[in-house]
Short mmCIF file of C-alpha atoms in Angstrom, two decimals:
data_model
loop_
_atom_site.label_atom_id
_atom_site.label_comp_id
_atom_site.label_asym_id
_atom_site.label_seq_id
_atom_site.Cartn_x
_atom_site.Cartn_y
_atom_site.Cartn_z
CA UNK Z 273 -12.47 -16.65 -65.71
CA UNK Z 274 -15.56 -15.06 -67.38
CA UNK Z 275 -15.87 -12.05 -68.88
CA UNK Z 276 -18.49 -10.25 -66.60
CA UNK Z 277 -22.42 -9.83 -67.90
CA UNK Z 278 -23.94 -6.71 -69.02
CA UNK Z 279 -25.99 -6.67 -65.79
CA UNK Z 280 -23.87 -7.93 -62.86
CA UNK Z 281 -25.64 -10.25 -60.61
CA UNK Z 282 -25.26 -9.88 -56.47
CA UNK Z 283 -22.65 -11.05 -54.21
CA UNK Z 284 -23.30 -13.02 -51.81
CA UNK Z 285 -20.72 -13.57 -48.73
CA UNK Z 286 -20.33 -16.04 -45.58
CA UNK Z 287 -19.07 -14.28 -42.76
CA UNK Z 288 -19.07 -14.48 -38.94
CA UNK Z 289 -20.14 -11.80 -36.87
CA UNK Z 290 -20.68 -11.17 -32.79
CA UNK Z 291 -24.52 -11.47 -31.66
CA UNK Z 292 -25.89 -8.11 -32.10
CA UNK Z 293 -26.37 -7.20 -28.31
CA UNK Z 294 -22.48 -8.10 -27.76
CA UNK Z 295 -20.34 -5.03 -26.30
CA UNK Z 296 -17.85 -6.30 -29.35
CA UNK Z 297 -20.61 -5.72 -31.80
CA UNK Z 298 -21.57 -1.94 -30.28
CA UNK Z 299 -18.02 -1.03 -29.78
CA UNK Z 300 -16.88 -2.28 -33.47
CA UNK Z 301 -20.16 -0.18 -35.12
CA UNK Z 302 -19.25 3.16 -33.03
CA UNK Z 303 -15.53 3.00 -34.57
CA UNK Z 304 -16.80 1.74 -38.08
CA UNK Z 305 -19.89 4.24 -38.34
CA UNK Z 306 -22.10 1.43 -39.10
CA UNK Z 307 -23.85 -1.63 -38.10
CA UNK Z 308 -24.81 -3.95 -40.34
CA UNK Z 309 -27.54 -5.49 -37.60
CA UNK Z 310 -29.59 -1.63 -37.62
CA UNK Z 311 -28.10 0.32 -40.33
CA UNK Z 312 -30.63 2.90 -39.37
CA UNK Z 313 -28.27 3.81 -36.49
CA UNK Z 314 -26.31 6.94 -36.62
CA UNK Z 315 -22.54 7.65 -35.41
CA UNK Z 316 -20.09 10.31 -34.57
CA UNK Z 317 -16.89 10.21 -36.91
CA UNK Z 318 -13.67 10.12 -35.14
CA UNK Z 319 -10.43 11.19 -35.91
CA UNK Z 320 -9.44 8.44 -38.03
CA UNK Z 321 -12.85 8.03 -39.81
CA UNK Z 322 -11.24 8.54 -42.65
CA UNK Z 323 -9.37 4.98 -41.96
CA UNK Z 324 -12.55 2.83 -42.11
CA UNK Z 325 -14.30 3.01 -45.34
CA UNK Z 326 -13.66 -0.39 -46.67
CA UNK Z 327 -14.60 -2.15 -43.50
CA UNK Z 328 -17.42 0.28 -42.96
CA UNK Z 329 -18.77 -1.02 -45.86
CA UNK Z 330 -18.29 -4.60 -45.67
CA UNK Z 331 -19.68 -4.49 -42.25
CA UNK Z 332 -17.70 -5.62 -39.08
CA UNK Z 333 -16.90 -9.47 -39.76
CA UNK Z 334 -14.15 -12.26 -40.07
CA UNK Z 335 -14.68 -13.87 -43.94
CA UNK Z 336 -15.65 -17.75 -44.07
CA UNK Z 337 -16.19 -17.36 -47.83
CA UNK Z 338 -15.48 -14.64 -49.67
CA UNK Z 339 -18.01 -12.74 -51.49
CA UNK Z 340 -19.01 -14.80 -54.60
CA UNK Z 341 -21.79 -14.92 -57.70
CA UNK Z 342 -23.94 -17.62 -57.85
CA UNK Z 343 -23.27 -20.10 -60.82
CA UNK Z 344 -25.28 -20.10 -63.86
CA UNK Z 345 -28.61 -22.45 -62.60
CA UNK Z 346 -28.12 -21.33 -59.10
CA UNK Z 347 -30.68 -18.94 -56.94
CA UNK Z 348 -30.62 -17.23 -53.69
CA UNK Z 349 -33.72 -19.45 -51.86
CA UNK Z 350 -31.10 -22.51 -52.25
CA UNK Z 351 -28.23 -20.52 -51.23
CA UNK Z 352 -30.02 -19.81 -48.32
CA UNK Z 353 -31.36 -23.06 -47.48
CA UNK Z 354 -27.89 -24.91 -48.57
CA UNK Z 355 -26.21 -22.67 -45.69
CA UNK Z 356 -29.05 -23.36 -43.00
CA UNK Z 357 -28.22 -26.81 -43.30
CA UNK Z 358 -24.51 -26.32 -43.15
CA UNK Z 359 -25.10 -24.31 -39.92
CA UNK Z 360 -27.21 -26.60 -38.41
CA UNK Z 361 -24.15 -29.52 -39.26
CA UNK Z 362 -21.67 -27.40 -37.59
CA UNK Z 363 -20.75 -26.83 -33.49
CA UNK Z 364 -19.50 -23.79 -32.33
CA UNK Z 365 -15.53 -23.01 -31.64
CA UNK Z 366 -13.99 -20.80 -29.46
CA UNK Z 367 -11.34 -18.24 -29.55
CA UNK Z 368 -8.80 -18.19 -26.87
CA UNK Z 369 -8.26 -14.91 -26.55
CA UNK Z 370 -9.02 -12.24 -29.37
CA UNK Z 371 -6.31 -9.53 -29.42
CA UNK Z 372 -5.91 -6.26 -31.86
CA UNK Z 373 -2.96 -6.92 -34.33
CA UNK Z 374 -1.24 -4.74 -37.52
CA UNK Z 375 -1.86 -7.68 -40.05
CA UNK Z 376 0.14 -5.82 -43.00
CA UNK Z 377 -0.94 -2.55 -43.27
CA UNK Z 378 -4.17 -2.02 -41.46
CA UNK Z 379 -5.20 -3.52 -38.40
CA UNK Z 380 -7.69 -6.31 -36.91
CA UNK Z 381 -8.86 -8.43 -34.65
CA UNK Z 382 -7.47 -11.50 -34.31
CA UNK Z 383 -7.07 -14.56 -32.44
CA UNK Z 384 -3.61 -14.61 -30.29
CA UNK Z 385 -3.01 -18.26 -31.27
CA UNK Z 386 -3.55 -20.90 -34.08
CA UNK Z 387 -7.10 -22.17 -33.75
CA UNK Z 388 -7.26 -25.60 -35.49
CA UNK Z 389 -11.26 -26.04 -34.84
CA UNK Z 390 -11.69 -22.56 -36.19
CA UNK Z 391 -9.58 -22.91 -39.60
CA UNK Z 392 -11.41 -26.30 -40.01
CA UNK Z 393 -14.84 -24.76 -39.90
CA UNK Z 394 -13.38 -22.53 -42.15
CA UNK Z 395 -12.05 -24.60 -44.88
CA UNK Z 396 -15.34 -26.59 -44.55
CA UNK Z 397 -17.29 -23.53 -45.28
CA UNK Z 398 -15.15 -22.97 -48.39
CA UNK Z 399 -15.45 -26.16 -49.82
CA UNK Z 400 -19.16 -26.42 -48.99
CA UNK Z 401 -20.11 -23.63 -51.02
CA UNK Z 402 -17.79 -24.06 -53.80
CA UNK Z 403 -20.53 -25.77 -56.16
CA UNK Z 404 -22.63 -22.44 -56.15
CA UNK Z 405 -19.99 -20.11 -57.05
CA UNK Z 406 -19.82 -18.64 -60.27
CA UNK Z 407 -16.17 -18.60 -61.80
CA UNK Z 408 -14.45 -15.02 -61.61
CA UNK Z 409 -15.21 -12.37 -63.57
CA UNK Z 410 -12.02 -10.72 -65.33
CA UNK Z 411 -12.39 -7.41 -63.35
CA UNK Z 412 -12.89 -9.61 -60.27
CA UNK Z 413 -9.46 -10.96 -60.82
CA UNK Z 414 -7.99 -7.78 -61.52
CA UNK Z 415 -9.67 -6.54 -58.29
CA UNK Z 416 -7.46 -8.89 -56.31
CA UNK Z 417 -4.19 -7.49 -57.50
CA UNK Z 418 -2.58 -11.16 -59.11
CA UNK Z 419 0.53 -9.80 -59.18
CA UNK Z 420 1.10 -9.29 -55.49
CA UNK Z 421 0.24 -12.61 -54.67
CA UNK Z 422 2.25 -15.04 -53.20
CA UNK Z 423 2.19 -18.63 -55.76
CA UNK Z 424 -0.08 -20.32 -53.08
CA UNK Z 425 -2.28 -17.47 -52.92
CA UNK Z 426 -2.89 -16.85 -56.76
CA UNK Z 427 -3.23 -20.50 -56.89
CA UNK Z 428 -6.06 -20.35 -54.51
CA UNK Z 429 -7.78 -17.03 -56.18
CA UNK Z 430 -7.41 -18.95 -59.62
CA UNK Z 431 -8.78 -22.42 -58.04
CA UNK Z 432 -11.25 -21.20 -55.30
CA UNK Z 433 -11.86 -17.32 -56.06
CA UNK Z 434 -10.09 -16.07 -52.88
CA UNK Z 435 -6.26 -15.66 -51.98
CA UNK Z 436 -6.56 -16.36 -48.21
CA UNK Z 437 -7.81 -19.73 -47.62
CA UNK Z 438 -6.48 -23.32 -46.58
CA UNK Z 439 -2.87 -22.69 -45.23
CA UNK Z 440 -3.37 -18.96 -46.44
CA UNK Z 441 -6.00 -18.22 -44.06
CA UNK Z 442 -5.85 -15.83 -41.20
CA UNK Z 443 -9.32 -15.54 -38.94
CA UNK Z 444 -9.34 -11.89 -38.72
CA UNK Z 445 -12.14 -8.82 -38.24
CA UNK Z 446 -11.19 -5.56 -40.24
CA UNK Z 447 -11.02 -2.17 -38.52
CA UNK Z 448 -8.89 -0.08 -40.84
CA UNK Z 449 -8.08 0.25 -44.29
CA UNK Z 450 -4.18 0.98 -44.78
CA UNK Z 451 -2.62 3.21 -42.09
CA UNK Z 452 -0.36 5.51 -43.35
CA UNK Z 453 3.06 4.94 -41.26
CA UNK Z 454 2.61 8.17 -39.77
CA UNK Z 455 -0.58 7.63 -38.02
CA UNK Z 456 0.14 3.70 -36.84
CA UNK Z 457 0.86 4.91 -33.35
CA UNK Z 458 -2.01 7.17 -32.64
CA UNK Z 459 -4.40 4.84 -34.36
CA UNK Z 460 -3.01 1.57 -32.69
CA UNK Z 461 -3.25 3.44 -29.00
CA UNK Z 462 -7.10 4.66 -30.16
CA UNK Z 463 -8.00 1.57 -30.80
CA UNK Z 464 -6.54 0.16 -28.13
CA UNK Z 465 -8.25 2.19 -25.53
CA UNK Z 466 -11.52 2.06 -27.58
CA UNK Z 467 -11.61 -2.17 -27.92
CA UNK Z 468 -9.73 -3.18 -24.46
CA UNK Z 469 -12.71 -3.96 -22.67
CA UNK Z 470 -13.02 -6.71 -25.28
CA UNK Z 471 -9.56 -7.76 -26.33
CA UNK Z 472 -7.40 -10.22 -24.20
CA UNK Z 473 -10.93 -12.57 -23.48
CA UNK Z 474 -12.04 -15.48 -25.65
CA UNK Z 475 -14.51 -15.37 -28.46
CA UNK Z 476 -17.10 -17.86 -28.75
CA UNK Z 477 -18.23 -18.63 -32.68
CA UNK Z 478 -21.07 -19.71 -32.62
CA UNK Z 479 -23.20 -18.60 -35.37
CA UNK Z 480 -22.58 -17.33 -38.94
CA UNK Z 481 -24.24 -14.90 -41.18
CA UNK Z 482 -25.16 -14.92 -44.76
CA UNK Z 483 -24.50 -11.44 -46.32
CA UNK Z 484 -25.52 -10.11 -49.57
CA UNK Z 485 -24.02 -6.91 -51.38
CA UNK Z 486 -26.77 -5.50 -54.02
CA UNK Z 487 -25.35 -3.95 -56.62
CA UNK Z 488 -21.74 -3.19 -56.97
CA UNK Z 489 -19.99 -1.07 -54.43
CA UNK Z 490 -22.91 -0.82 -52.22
CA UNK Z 491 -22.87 -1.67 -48.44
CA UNK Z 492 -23.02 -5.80 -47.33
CA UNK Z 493 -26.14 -6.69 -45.88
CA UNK Z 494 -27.11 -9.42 -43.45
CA UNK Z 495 -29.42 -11.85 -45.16
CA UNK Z 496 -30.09 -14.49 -42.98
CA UNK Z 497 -28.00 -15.79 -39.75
CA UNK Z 498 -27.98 -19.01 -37.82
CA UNK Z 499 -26.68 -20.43 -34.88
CA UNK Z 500 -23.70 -23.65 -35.32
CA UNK Z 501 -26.17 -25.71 -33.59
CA UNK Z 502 -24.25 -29.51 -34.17
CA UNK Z 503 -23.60 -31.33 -30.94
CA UNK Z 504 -20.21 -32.77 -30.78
CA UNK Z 505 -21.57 -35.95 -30.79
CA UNK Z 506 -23.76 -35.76 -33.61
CA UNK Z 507 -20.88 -34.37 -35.64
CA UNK Z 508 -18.46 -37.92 -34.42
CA UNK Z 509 -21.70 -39.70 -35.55
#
């Protein structure tokens, strides 16, 4: 790990996220207070507001690769062109059916099942990008708590930069940062209500989005997205 510079360079990110128009998209924004597609767009807060500043942040997503710095030699315009390609070598996956889960102590989206085209596109996405990554900063490393890791995991932040790939991995969108224990009811049954005319259905992925975040602790921003245009014949070929 390197010590960090005097002037930190951006983060860049791989994520997935719904097609803008998608009720998913419009219903995740409302309960976030953002969207990352027009961040023009005001919202009401809710009652549990208070629970979504991370993800609010971050933008509604599921992580492919985790926010990174581009190695020394590296620059954005081949970032950019390095992930059109790897788009345009990919076919789309579906989710069976997306349901709202407690994954530890906040909550998400998440597929109902183990989705072995998904975690392959995944893993692929990880690996693909590898090259361009800049090894972590120390404070990066500190950032991901080491010492709560499982061995696998801080095997994988040491290796790869990020605890929850490979077997780690868990396709999941954010909507809440930790829930204290006394709210999980009324926050599981708002969200619930709020997300059922979306849950229980399948979830077609079929594009991915580049992100970038600016300067350090700022909001994520969508850079550049593209469709997972592969046939499934050109990707036997």
């Amino acid at each position: 790990m390197n010590s960090p510079n005097t002037t930190i360079p951006m983060r860049y990110a791989i994520y997935f996220t719904p097609p803008n128009s998608s009720h998913l998209t419009k219903t995740a924004a409302r309960w976030l207070g953002r969207d990352v597609c027009n961040p023009a767009a005001l919202f009401e807060t809710h009652q549990h507001s208070d629970l979504t500043q991370s993800p609010r942040r971050y933008g509604f997503h599921a992580t492919m690769k985790a926010p990174f710095r581009l190695a020394d030699g590296m620059e954005e315009g081949f970032l950019i062109s390095e992930f059109e390609k790897f788009c345009a070598g990919q076919s789309p996956v579906t989710i069976s059916k997306l349901v709202l889960t407690r994954l530890g102590s906040f909550f998400a989206l998440m597929p109902n099942q183990t989705e072995r085209p998904l975690n392959s596109l995944a893993e692929q996405c990880v690996r693909q990008f590898e090259p361009l990554r800049a090894p972590l900063s120390d404070e990066d490393y500190k950032r991901r708590k080491p010492e709560t890791l499982s061995l696998a995991e801080h095997e994988n932040l040491v290796k790869w930069g990020y605890p929850y790939i490979f077997s780690e991995f868990r396709f999941h969108m954010t909507l809440t940062d930790r829930v204290p224990e006394a709210r999980i009811s009324d926050v599981k049954e708002d969200l619930a209500a709020r997300f059922a005319d979306v849950t229980n259905r399948p979830l077609e992925i079929s594009s991915l989005s580049l992100f970038c975040e600016p300067e350090p602790g700022a909001p994520f921003e969508v850079l550049t997205s593209r469709s997972l245009s592969a046939s499934a014949l050109t990707r036997l070929s």
